[in-house]
GROMACS .gro file of C-alpha atoms in nm:
model
  221
    1ILE     CA    1  25.817  -5.294   9.977
    2PHE     CA    2  25.519  -5.074  10.063
    3LYS     CA    3  25.365  -5.101   9.715
    4ASN     CA    4  25.035  -5.236   9.843
    5GLN     CA    5  25.027  -5.019  10.154
    6PRO     CA    6  24.939  -4.663  10.042
    7GLN     CA    7  24.963  -4.522  10.393
    8LYS     CA    8  25.325  -4.639  10.414
    9TYR     CA    9  25.429  -4.550  10.061
   10LEU     CA   10  25.748  -4.340  10.055
   11ALA     CA   11  25.743  -4.161   9.721
   12PHE     CA   12  26.091  -4.013   9.754
   13SER     CA   13  26.251  -4.341   9.857
   14GLU     CA   14  26.309  -4.432   9.494
   15THR     CA   15  26.483  -4.104   9.416
   16PRO     CA   16  26.862  -4.141   9.442
   17ILE     CA   17  27.044  -3.904   9.674
   18ASN     CA   18  27.225  -3.660   9.442
   19ALA     CA   19  27.546  -3.682   9.644
   20PHE     CA   20  27.573  -4.050   9.549
   21ARG     CA   21  27.532  -4.020   9.172
   22LYS     CA   22  27.903  -4.007   9.082
   23VAL     CA   23  28.021  -4.304   9.283
   24LYS     CA   24  28.008  -4.676   9.219
   25HIS     CA   25  27.747  -4.868   9.410
   26GLN     CA   26  27.598  -5.209   9.468
   27SER     CA   27  27.226  -5.246   9.534
   28LEU     CA   28  26.987  -5.482   9.708
   29TYR     CA   29  26.630  -5.457   9.580
   30GLU     CA   30  26.286  -5.522   9.725
   31GLN     CA   31  26.274  -5.826   9.952
   32GLU     CA   32  26.653  -5.849   9.960
   33ALA     CA   33  26.647  -5.554  10.201
   34SER     CA   34  26.554  -5.781  10.489
   35VAL     CA   35  26.688  -5.792  10.843
   36SER     CA   36  26.918  -6.076  10.744
   37GLY     CA   37  27.035  -5.878  10.440
   38PHE     CA   38  27.116  -5.586  10.665
   39LEU     CA   39  27.304  -5.806  10.909
   40ASP     CA   40  27.500  -5.967  10.626
   41HIS     CA   41  27.626  -5.631  10.498
   42VAL     CA   42  27.634  -5.393  10.794
   43HIS     CA   43  27.993  -5.475  10.887
   44ASN     CA   44  28.125  -5.360  10.548
   45PHE     CA   45  28.027  -4.995  10.558
   46GLY     CA   46  28.132  -4.671  10.721
   47LEU     CA   47  27.802  -4.488  10.677
   48LEU     CA   48  27.446  -4.618  10.701
   49TYR     CA   49  27.142  -4.438  10.564
   50PHE     CA   50  26.787  -4.556  10.638
   51SER     CA   51  26.484  -4.424  10.453
   52THR     CA   52  26.200  -4.635  10.588
   53HIS     CA   53  25.940  -4.638  10.866
   54ALA     CA   54  26.003  -4.659  11.237
   55THR     CA   55  25.806  -4.649  11.561
   56ALA     CA   56  25.919  -4.489  11.885
   57GLY     CA   57  25.770  -4.734  12.134
   58ASP     CA   58  25.675  -4.643  12.489
   59SER     CA   59  25.757  -4.940  12.712
   60LEU     CA   60  25.951  -5.266  12.747
   61LEU     CA   61  25.667  -5.446  12.572
   62ASN     CA   62  25.640  -5.185  12.297
   63GLN     CA   63  25.998  -5.121  12.191
   64PRO     CA   64  26.124  -4.878  11.928
   65ALA     CA   65  26.155  -5.057  11.595
   66ILE     CA   66  26.274  -4.989  11.241
   67GLU     CA   67  26.102  -5.165  10.951
   68PHE     CA   68  26.270  -5.392  10.698
   69SER     CA   69  26.110  -5.584  10.413
   70ASP     CA   70  26.039  -5.897  10.617
   71GLN     CA   71  26.012  -5.779  10.977
   72SER     CA   72  26.109  -5.509  11.222
   73LEU     CA   73  26.443  -5.468  11.397
   74TYR     CA   74  26.389  -5.374  11.763
   75LEU     CA   75  26.593  -5.174  12.010
   76SER     CA   76  26.680  -5.492  12.199
   77ASP     CA   77  26.813  -5.641  11.873
   78LEU     CA   78  27.044  -5.344  11.825
   79TYR     CA   79  27.186  -5.401  12.171
   80THR     CA   80  27.323  -5.736  12.051
   81LEU     CA   81  27.504  -5.595  11.747
   82ASN     CA   82  27.853  -5.457  11.691
   83ILE     CA   83  27.828  -5.203  11.408
   84PRO     CA   84  28.156  -5.052  11.283
   85ALA     CA   85  27.995  -4.767  11.086
   86GLN     CA   86  28.106  -4.416  11.176
   87LEU     CA   87  27.771  -4.252  11.099
   88ALA     CA   88  27.411  -4.372  11.083
   89VAL     CA   89  27.145  -4.147  10.930
   90LEU     CA   90  26.801  -4.250  11.054
   91SER     CA   91  26.558  -4.044  10.849
   92ALA     CA   92  26.253  -4.247  10.954
   93CYS     CA   93  26.005  -4.096  11.198
   94GLU     CA   94  26.074  -4.062  11.572
   95THR     CA   95  26.408  -4.243  11.575
   96GLY     CA   96  26.536  -4.017  11.853
   97ILE     CA   97  26.248  -4.055  12.098
   98GLY     CA   98  26.117  -4.333  12.319
   99ASP     CA   99  26.041  -4.429  12.675
  100ARG     CA  100  26.235  -4.214  12.924
  101ARG     CA  101  26.381  -4.414  13.211
  102LYS     CA  102  26.525  -4.268  13.527
  103GLY     CA  103  26.900  -4.318  13.540
  104GLU     CA  104  26.902  -4.456  13.186
  105GLY     CA  105  26.780  -4.186  12.951
  106VAL     CA  106  26.567  -4.217  12.639
  107MET     CA  107  26.515  -4.566  12.497
  108SER     CA  108  26.534  -4.470  12.129
  109LEU     CA  109  26.659  -4.628  11.808
  110ALA     CA  110  26.936  -4.367  11.806
  111ARG     CA  111  27.044  -4.496  12.146
  112GLY     CA  112  27.045  -4.849  12.006
  113PHE     CA  113  27.280  -4.760  11.722
  114THR     CA  114  27.506  -4.572  11.963
  115TYR     CA  115  27.509  -4.873  12.195
  116ALA     CA  116  27.600  -5.093  11.898
  117GLY     CA  117  27.912  -4.883  11.843
  118VAL     CA  118  27.813  -4.609  11.596
  119PRO     CA  119  27.971  -4.285  11.727
  120SER     CA  120  27.756  -4.045  11.524
  121VAL     CA  121  27.382  -4.070  11.459
  122ALA     CA  122  27.152  -3.834  11.269
  123THR     CA  123  26.811  -3.888  11.422
  124THR     CA  124  26.456  -3.749  11.421
  125PHE     CA  125  26.227  -3.630  11.698
  126TRP     CA  126  25.882  -3.644  11.544
  127LYS     CA  127  25.688  -3.775  11.245
  128VAL     CA  128  25.894  -3.598  10.984
  129ASN     CA  129  25.778  -3.497  10.639
  130GLU     CA  130  25.922  -3.735  10.380
  131GLN     CA  131  25.979  -3.483  10.101
  132THR     CA  132  26.155  -3.220  10.309
  133THR     CA  133  26.358  -3.479  10.498
  134TYR     CA  134  26.481  -3.621  10.167
  135THR     CA  135  26.581  -3.271  10.054
  136ILE     CA  136  26.766  -3.196  10.377
  137VAL     CA  137  26.944  -3.533  10.386
  138ASP     CA  138  27.055  -3.485  10.026
  139ARG     CA  139  27.212  -3.149  10.115
  140PHE     CA  140  27.349  -3.293  10.439
  141PHE     CA  141  27.550  -3.553  10.249
  142PHE     CA  142  27.668  -3.286  10.006
  143HIS     CA  143  27.802  -3.067  10.284
  144LEU     CA  144  27.961  -3.368  10.451
  145SER     CA  145  28.145  -3.429  10.125
  146GLN     CA  146  28.276  -3.071  10.146
  147GLY     CA  147  28.444  -3.144  10.477
  148LEU     CA  148  28.208  -2.973  10.722
  149ASN     CA  149  28.158  -3.109  11.072
  150LYS     CA  150  27.850  -3.329  11.084
  151ASP     CA  151  27.643  -3.084  11.290
  152GLU     CA  152  27.748  -2.793  11.069
  153ALA     CA  153  27.670  -2.994  10.756
  154LEU     CA  154  27.317  -3.058  10.882
  155GLN     CA  155  27.277  -2.694  10.984
  156GLN     CA  156  27.381  -2.578  10.638
  157ALA     CA  157  27.149  -2.834  10.477
  158LYS     CA  158  26.859  -2.683  10.669
  159ILE     CA  159  26.963  -2.332  10.566
  160ASP     CA  160  26.974  -2.447  10.204
  161TYR     CA  161  26.624  -2.587  10.243
  162LEU     CA  162  26.491  -2.263  10.393
  163HIS     CA  163  26.634  -2.067  10.101
  164THR     CA  164  26.436  -2.275   9.851
  165CYS     CA  165  26.117  -2.392  10.022
  166ASP     CA  166  25.777  -2.235   9.971
  167ASP     CA  167  25.591  -2.047  10.244
  168ILE     CA  168  25.374  -2.347  10.328
  169ARG     CA  169  25.675  -2.558  10.421
  170ILE     CA  170  25.879  -2.298  10.609
  171ALA     CA  171  25.745  -2.396  10.954
  172PRO     CA  172  25.997  -2.571  11.186
  173TYR     CA  173  25.794  -2.892  11.165
  174TYR     CA  174  25.928  -2.944  10.814
  175TRP     CA  175  26.298  -2.883  10.873
  176ALA     CA  176  26.388  -2.891  11.245
  177GLY     CA  177  26.313  -3.254  11.326
  178MET     CA  178  26.658  -3.400  11.263
  179ILE     CA  179  26.975  -3.347  11.466
  180VAL     CA  180  27.317  -3.510  11.492
  181ILE     CA  181  27.416  -3.668  11.823
  182GLY     CA  182  27.754  -3.802  11.928
  183ASN     CA  183  28.080  -3.731  11.747
  184THR     CA  184  28.046  -3.432  11.514
  185ASP     CA  185  28.388  -3.445  11.347
  186PRO     CA  186  28.390  -3.440  10.966
  187PHE     CA  187  28.315  -3.764  10.784
  188LEU     CA  188  28.628  -3.854  10.588
  189PHE     CA  189  28.553  -3.779  10.224
  190GLU     CA  190  28.783  -3.706   9.937
  191GLU     CA  191  28.681  -3.512   9.630
  192ASN     CA  192  28.385  -3.689   9.463
  193SER     CA  193  28.471  -4.009   9.646
  194PHE     CA  194  28.509  -4.159   9.987
  195HIS     CA  195  28.823  -4.207  10.187
  196PRO     CA  196  28.961  -4.538  10.058
  197LYS     CA  197  28.906  -4.705  10.394
  198LEU     CA  198  28.543  -4.594  10.426
  199LEU     CA  199  28.228  -4.724  10.259
  200LEU     CA  200  27.871  -4.603  10.255
  201ALA     CA  201  27.557  -4.810  10.286
  202LEU     CA  202  27.227  -4.668  10.168
  203PHE     CA  203  26.894  -4.830  10.243
  204ILE     CA  204  26.594  -4.698  10.051
  205PHE     CA  205  26.250  -4.837  10.126
  206GLY     CA  206  25.939  -4.760   9.927
  207LEU     CA  207  25.690  -4.859   9.658
  208SER     CA  208  25.860  -5.161   9.502
  209ALA     CA  209  26.227  -5.110   9.572
  210SER     CA  210  26.461  -5.135   9.866
  211TYR     CA  211  26.820  -5.054   9.807
  212LEU     CA  212  27.144  -5.114   9.989
  213VAL     CA  213  27.394  -4.892   9.813
  214ARG     CA  214  27.762  -4.949   9.863
  215LEU     CA  215  27.974  -4.655   9.762
  216LYS     CA  216  28.337  -4.717   9.681
  217ARG     CA  217  28.628  -4.502   9.576
  218SER     CA  218  28.656  -4.505   9.198
  219LYS     CA  219  28.969  -4.683   9.086
  220LYS     CA  220  29.206  -4.497   8.856
  221GLN     CA  221  29.251  -4.662   8.520
   0.00000   0.00000   0.00000
């Protein structure tokens, strides 16, 4: 959806997360990844993954927002939703920061998803690097599938990254920007598949494609 906007182009958004390759999925492409498309599907999934752009906002008039193909979804919009997902991974920039209000806390997108009912949120604290964030998220999902607690899975993903990155990208800016807040219990996977009662939604935004990937337990023949 950012094909004609070079400054917004997310090169790694079209690269499938390796942890998802062996499971069945259903996709929404390009303009189908709209706010209405999200709202139509969000109640069917146990895990949400966003690879897009976001803004932190700094006031009531300039709210945090996450970009979809047609428009932005604002913090105040999230307050009106009831999202049954158990984990939301917000890999866009600055999803964990926002205006700090006395007695309230930080008005961030992560707060919005928590308010909407998501007990666990992986969120970012600055303008993260797209390539390294993709690498870390890929390993994060892998370690989740191995049964690690969510915070431990993200920690191990960062360690994996540090073992393979070059010297230029070893600075904390590249790998320390994402944390898990809320419930850190393991996400309920089974070997190479999800718990039969859990689904995964994957949103990928970039160039000419936007995907909503629905992962389902493979049925035995």
